[in-house]
GROMACS .gro file of C-alpha atoms in nm:
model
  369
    1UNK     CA    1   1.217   2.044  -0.755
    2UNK     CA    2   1.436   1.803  -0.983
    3UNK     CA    3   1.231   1.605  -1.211
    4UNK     CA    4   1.139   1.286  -1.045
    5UNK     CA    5   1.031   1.072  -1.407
    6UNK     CA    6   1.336   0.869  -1.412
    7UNK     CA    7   1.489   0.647  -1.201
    8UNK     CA    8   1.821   0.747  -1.031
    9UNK     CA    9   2.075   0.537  -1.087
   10UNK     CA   10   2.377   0.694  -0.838
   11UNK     CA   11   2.349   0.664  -0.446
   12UNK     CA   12   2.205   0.891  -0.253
   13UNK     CA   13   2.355   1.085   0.046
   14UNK     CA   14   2.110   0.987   0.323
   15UNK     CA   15   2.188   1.142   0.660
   16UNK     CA   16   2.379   1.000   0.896
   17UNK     CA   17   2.339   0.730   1.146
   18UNK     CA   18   2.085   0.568   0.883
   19UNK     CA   19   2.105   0.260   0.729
   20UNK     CA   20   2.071   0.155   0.379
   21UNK     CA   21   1.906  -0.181   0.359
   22UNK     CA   22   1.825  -0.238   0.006
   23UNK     CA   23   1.946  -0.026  -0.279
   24UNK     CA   24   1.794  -0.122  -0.652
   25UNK     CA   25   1.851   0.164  -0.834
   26UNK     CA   26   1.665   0.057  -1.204
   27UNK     CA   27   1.770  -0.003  -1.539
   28UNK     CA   28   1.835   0.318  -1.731
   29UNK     CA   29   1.744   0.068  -2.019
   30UNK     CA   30   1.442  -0.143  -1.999
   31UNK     CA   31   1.449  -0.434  -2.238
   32UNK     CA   32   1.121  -0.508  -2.440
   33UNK     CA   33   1.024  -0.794  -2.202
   34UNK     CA   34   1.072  -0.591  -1.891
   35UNK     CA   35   0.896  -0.317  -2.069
   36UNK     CA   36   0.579  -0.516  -2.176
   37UNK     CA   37   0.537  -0.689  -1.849
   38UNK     CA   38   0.544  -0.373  -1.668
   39UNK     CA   39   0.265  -0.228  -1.979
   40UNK     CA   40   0.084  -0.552  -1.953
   41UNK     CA   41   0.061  -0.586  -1.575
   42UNK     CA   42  -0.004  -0.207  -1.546
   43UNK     CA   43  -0.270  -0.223  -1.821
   44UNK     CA   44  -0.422  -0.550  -1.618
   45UNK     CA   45  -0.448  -0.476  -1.275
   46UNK     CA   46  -0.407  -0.103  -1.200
   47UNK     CA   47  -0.654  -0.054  -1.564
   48UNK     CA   48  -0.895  -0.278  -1.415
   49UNK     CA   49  -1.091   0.017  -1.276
   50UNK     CA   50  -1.208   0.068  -1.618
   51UNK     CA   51  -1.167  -0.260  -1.854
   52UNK     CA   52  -1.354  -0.498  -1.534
   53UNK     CA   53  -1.701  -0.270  -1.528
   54UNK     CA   54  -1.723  -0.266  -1.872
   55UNK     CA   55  -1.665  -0.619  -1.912
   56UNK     CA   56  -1.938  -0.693  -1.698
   57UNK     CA   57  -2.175  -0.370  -1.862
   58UNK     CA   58  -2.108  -0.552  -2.205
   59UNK     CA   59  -2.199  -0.890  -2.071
   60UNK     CA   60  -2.516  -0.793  -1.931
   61UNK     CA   61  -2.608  -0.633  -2.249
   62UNK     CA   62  -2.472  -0.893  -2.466
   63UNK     CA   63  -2.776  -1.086  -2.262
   64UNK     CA   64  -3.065  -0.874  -2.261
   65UNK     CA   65  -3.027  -0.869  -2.619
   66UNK     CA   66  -2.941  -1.201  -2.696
   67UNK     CA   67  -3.274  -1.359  -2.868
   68UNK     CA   68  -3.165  -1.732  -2.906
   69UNK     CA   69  -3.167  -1.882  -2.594
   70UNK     CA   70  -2.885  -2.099  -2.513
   71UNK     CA   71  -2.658  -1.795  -2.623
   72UNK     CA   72  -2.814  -1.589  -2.382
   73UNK     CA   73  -2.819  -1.863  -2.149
   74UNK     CA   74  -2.446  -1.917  -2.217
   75UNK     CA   75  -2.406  -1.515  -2.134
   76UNK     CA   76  -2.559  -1.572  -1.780
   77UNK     CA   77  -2.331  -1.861  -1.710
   78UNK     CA   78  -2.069  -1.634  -1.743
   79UNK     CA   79  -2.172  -1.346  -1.543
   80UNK     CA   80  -2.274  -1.584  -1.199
   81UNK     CA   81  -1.940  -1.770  -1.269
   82UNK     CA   82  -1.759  -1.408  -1.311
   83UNK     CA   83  -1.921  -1.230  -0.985
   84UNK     CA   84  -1.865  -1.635  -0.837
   85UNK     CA   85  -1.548  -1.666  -0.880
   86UNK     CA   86  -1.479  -1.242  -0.765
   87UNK     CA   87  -1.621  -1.317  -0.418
   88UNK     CA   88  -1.582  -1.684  -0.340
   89UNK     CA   89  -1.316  -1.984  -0.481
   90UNK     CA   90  -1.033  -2.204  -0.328
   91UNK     CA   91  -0.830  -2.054  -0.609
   92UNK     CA   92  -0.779  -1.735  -0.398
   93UNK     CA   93  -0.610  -1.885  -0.076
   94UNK     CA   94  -0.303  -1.800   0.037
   95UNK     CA   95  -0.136  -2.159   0.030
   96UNK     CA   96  -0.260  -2.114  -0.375
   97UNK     CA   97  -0.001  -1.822  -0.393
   98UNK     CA   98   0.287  -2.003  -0.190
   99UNK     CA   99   0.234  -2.301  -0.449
  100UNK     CA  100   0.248  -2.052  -0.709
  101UNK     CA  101   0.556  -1.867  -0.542
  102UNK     CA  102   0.407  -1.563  -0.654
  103UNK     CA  103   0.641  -1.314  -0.447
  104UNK     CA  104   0.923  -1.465  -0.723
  105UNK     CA  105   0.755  -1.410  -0.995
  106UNK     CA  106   0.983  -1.274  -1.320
  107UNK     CA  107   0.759  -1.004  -1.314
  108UNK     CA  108   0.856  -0.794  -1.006
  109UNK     CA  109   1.236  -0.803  -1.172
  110UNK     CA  110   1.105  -0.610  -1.447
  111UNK     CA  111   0.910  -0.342  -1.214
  112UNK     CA  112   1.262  -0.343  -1.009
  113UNK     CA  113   1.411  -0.225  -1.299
  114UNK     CA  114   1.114   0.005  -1.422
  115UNK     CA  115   1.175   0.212  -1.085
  116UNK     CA  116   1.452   0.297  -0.803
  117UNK     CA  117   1.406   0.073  -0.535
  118UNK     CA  118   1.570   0.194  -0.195
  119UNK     CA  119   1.479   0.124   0.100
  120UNK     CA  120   1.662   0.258   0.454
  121UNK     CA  121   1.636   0.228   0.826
  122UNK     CA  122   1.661   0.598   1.016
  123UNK     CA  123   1.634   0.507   1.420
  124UNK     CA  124   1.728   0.805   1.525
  125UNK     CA  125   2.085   0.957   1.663
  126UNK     CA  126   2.209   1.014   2.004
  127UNK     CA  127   2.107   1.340   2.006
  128UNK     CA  128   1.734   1.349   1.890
  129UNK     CA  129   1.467   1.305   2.156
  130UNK     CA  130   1.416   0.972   2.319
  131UNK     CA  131   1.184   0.750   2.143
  132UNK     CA  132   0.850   0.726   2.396
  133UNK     CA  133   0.784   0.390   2.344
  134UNK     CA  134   1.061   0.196   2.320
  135UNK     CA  135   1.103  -0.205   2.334
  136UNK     CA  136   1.032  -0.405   2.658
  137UNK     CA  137   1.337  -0.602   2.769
  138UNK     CA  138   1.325  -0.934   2.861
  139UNK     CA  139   1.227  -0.987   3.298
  140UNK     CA  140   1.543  -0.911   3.453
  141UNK     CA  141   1.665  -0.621   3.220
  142UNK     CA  142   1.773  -0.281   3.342
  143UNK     CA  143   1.698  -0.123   3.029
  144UNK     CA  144   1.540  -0.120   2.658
  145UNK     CA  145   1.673  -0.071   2.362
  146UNK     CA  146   1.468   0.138   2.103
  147UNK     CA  147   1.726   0.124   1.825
  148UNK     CA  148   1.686  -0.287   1.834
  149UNK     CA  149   1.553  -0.379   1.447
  150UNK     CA  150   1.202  -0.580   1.461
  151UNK     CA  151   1.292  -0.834   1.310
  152UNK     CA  152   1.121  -0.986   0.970
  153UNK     CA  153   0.959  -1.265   1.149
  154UNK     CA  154   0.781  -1.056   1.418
  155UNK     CA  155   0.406  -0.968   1.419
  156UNK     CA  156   0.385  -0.615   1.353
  157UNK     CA  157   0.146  -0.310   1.190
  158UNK     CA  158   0.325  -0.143   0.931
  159UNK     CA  159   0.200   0.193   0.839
  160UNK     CA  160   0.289   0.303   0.503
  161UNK     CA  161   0.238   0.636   0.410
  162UNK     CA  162   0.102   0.804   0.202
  163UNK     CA  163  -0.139   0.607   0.023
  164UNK     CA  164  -0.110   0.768  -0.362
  165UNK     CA  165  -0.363   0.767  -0.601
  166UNK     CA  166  -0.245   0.391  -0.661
  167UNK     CA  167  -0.121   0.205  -0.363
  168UNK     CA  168   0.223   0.098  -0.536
  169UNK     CA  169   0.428   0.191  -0.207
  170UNK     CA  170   0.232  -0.082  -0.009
  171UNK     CA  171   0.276  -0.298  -0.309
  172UNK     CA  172   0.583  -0.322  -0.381
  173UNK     CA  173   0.701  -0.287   0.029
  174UNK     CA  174   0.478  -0.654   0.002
  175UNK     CA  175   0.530  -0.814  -0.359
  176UNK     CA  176   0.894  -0.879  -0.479
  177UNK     CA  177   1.108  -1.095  -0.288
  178UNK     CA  178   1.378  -0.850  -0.186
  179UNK     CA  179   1.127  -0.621  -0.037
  180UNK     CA  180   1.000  -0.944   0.150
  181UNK     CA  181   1.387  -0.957   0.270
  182UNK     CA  182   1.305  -0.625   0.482
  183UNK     CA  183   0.996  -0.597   0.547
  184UNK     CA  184   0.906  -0.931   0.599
  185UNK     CA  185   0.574  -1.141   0.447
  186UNK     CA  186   0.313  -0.908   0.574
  187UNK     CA  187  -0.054  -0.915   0.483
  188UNK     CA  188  -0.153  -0.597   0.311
  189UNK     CA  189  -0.450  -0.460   0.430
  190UNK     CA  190  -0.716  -0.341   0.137
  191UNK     CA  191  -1.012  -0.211   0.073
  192UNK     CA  192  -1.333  -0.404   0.062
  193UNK     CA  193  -1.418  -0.240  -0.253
  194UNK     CA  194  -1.095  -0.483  -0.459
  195UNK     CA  195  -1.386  -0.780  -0.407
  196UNK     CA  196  -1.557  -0.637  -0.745
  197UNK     CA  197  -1.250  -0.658  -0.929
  198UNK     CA  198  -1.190  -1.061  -0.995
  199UNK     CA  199  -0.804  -1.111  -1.097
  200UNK     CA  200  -0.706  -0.832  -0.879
  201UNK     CA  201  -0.877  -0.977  -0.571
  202UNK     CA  202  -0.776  -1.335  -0.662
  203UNK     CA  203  -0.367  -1.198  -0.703
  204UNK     CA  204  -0.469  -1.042  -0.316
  205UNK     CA  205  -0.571  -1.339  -0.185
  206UNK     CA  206  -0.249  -1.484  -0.273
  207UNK     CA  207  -0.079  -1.272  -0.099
  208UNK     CA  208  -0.306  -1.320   0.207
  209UNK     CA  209  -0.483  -0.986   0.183
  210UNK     CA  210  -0.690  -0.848   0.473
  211UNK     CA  211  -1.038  -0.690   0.388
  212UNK     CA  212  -1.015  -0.310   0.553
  213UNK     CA  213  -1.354  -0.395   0.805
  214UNK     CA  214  -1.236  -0.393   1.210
  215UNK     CA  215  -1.307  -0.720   1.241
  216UNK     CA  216  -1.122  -0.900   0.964
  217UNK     CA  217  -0.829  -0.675   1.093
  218UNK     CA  218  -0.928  -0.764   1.477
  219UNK     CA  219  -0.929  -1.120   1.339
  220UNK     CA  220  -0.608  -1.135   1.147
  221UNK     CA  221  -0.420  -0.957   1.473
  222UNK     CA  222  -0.562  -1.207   1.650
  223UNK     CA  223  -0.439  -1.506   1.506
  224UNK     CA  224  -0.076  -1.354   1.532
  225UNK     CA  225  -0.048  -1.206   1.119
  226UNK     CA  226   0.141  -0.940   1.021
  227UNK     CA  227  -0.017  -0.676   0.862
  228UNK     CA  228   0.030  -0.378   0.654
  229UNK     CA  229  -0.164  -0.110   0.553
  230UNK     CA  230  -0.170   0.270   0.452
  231UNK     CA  231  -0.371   0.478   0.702
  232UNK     CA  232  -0.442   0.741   0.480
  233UNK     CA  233  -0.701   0.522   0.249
  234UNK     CA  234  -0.954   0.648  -0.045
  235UNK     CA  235  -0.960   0.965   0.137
  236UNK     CA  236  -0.543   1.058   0.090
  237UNK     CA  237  -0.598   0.991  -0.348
  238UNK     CA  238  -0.784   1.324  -0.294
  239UNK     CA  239  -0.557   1.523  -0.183
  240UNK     CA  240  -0.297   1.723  -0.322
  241UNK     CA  241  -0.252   1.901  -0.634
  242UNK     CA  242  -0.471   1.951  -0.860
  243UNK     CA  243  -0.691   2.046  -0.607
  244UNK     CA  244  -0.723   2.405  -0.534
  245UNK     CA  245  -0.514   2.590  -0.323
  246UNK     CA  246  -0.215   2.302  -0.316
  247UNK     CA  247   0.125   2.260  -0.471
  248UNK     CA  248   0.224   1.992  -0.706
  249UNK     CA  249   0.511   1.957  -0.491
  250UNK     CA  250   0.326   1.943  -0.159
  251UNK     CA  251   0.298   1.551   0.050
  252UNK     CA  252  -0.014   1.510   0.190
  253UNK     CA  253  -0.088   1.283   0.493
  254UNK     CA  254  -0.441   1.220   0.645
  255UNK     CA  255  -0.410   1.131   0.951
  256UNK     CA  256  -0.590   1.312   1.198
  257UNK     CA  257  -0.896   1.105   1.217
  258UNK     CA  258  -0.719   0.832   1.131
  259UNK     CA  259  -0.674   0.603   1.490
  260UNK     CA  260  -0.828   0.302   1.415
  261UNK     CA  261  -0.466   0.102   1.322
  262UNK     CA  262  -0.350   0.270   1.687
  263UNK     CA  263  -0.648   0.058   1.843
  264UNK     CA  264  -0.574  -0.211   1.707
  265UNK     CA  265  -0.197  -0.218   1.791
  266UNK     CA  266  -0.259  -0.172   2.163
  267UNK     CA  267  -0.552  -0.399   2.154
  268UNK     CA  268  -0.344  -0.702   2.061
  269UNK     CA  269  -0.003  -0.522   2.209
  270UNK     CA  270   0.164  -0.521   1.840
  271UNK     CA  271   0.423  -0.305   1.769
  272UNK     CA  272   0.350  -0.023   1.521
  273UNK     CA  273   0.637   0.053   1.245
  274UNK     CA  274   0.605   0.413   1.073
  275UNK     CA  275   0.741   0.366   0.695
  276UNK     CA  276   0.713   0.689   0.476
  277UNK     CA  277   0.784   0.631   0.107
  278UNK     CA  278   0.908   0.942  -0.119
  279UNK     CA  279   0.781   0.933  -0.476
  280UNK     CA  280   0.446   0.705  -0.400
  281UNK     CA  281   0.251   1.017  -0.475
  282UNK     CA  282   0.476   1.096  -0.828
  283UNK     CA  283   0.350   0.757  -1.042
  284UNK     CA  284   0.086   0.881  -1.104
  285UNK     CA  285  -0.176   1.209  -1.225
  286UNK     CA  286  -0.506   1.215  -1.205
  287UNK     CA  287  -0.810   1.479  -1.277
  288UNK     CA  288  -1.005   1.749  -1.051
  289UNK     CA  289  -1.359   1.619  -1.055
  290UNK     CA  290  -1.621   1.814  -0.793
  291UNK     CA  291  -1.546   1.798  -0.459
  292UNK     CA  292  -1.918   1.586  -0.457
  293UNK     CA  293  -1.720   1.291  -0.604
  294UNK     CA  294  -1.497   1.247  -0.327
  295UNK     CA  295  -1.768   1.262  -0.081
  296UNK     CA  296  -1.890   0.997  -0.256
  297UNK     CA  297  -1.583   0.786  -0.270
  298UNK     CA  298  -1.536   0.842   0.089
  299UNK     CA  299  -1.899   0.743   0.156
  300UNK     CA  300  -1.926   0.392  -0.072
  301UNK     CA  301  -1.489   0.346   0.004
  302UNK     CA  302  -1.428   0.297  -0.338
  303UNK     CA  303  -1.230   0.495  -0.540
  304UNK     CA  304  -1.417   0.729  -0.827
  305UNK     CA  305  -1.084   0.852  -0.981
  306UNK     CA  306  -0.980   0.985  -1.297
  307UNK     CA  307  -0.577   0.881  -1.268
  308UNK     CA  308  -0.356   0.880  -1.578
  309UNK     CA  309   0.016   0.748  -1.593
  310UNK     CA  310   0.245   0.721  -1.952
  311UNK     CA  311   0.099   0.819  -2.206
  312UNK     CA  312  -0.228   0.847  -2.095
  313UNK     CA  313  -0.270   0.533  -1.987
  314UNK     CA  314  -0.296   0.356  -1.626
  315UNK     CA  315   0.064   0.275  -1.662
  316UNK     CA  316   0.281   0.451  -1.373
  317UNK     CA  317   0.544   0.682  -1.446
  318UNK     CA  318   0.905   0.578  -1.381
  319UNK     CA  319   0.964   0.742  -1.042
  320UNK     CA  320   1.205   0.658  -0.763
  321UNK     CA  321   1.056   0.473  -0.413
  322UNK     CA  322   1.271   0.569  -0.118
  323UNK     CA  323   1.113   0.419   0.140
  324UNK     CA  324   1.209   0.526   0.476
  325UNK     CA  325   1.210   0.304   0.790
  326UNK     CA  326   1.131   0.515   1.098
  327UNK     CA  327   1.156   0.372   1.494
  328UNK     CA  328   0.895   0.135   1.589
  329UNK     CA  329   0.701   0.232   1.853
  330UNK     CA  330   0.596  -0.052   2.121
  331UNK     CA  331   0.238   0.047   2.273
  332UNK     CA  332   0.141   0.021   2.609
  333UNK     CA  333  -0.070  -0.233   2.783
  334UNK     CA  334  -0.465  -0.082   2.853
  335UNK     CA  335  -0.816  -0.222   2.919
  336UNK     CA  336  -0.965  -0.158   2.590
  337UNK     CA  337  -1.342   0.004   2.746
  338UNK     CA  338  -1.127   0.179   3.021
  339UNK     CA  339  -1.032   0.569   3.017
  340UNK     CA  340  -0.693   0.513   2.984
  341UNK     CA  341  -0.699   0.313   2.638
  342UNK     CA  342  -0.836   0.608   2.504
  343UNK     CA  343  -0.571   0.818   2.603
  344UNK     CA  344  -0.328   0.578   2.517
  345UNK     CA  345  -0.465   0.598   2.165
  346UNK     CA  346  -0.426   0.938   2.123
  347UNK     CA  347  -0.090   0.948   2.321
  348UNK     CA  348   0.031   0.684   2.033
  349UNK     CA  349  -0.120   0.836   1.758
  350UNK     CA  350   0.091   1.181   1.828
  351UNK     CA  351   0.416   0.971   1.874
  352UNK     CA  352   0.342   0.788   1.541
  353UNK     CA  353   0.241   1.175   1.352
  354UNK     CA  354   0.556   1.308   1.518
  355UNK     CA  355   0.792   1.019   1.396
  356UNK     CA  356   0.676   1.007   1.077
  357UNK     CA  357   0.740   1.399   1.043
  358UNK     CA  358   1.090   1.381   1.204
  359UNK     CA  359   1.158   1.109   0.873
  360UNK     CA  360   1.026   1.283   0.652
  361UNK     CA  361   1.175   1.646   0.744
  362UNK     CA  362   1.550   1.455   0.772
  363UNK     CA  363   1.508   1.268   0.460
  364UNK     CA  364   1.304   1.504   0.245
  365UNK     CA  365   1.665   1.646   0.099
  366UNK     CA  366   1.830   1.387   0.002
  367UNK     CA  367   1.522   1.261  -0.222
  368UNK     CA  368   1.573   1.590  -0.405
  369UNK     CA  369   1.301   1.806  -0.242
   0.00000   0.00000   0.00000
């Protein structure tokens, strides 16, 4: 396979019938500011897996052996207003992040031109097989359309696949503005365990984050969001090389048990949007720890990773994103506690596993692999 470090900077041939809808190819030259945002943002938020525990390990100690007392009671002010402030706070609304316009920031320039940005629409040809759930026409119609774009505005569950030991293809399908242009302002779905990080969960709340439980995603579908999310969670970092027995140029999707985002888009009769993104599993490497460790994770849903970007550090390597668009897939109205829901569920969830793997097996060449 063709090495995958640097950014491409010549198109593409995608197949045909597809549609390129954004095409940033990076800077083969990063200047020093767009290089020490990307460091600094990279060394903030994706390091604060490391640098935000032992913050609060050297606080605690810094108290229990403080001796005078209004330094130690100065150290305990600072840990309740820390673990305040990482679960609680107007400052973590999303109107805070629309004052802030903090999809615009300068910063998501400089990751645009850290990596290859693409992102294309593939709904289908004439000849492939018909899509099974297509679009409902308006009363009156004599037929659908399951080639008509959702548009940006629409409430909708976008899948995005696979995960990666660091969920940059849901980030940056959410963050700068000329994602926003195609995907629309979705709320990405996270996992509970970002509420111990502070800044991190303060930048999500920004962005309207939804906590990963059922019923903060019941709740957000409910009040008519749109949502994003990558199905694969904690459980897809695992997976892949260098665990034994796999490739390091093997994708790796967990999806099997994996219905609970088909539920929820027949529940509240929201159309589901399949979105596979090439290189999301290239930023970054991590270590083999024993297999106990992910049982762990999985158990407690937080991550207990040893990742590693640029030189050695938690900064990703410069890799191209091709994110690929597949059909969306209206569901069908059901009774949620009747028989047929849960066939509906699993008659979704194969339509979504099969369109993901028709995208991926058309597109798979022209990425390089």
């Amino acid at each position: 396979m063709p090495s995958l470090r640097k950014p491409s900077i010549s198109p593409q041939q995608h197949p045909p019938g597809c549609l390129v809808l954004v095409d940033s190819p990076g800077s083969a030259t990063m200047s020093t500011i767009d290089s020490a945002l990307v460091a600094g943002s990279s060394l903030f938020f994706v390091g604060s897996v490391v640098w935000v525990p032992l913050a609060y390990c050297w606080a605690i100690k810094k108290w229990r052996d403080c001796k005078d007392k209004r330094r130690k009671a100065m150290y305990f002010g600072l840990i309740v207003t820390a673990a305040t402030l990482a679960v609680a706070g107007p400052h973590r609304h999303l109107r805070v992040g629309r004052w802030l316009d903090a999809r615009r920031w300068r910063l998501w320039r400089a990751w645009m031109n850290f990596i290859a940005f693409e992102v294309i629409s593939d709904q289908g040809q004439s000849g492939d097989e018909a899509c099974p759930y297509k679009r409902r026409g308006p009363p009156g119609a004599n037929k659908t359309d399951s080639n008509l774009p959702l548009q940006k505005d629409e409430q909708a569950i976008l899948a995005v696949v696979p995960h990666g030991i660091f969920p940059f293809a849901l980030a940056f399908a959410a963050l700068p503005e000329r994602a926003s242009q195609v995907f629309g302002e979705f709320q990405p779905v996270v996992a509970s365990a970002t509420a111990l990080f502070p800044f991190v969960r303060t930048f999500l709340g920004w962005l309207g984050a939804v906590d990963a439980s059922r019923d903060a995603v019941d709740r957000a579908l409910s009040e008519g969001a749109r949502i994003g999310l990558a199905p694969g969670g904690i459980a897809e970092m695992f997976e892949g090389y260098p665990k034994p027995m796999t490739n390091p140029n093997d994708e790796y999707a967990i999806l099997e048990a994996r219905r609970g985002f088909v539920r929820m888009a027949i529940k509240h009769g929201v159309p589901l949007v399949p979105v596979y993104t090439f290189g999301a599993t290239k930023m970054l490497n991590r270590l083999q720890l024993p297999a106990i460790v992910e049982k762990v994770s999985n158990l407690l849903r937080i991550s207990l990773c040893v990742f590693f970007g640029r030189f050695g550090l938690p900064i990703p390597f410069r890799t191209k994103l091709l994110y690929v668009i597949g059909r969306t897939l209206y569901p069908p109205v059901a009774s949620e506690n009747s028989e047929e829901f849960r066939q509906q569920v699993d008659t979704l969830h194969d339509a979504f596993c099969q369109e993901l793997r028709r995208i991926f097996e058309r597109h798979k060449a022209s990425y390089g692999w």
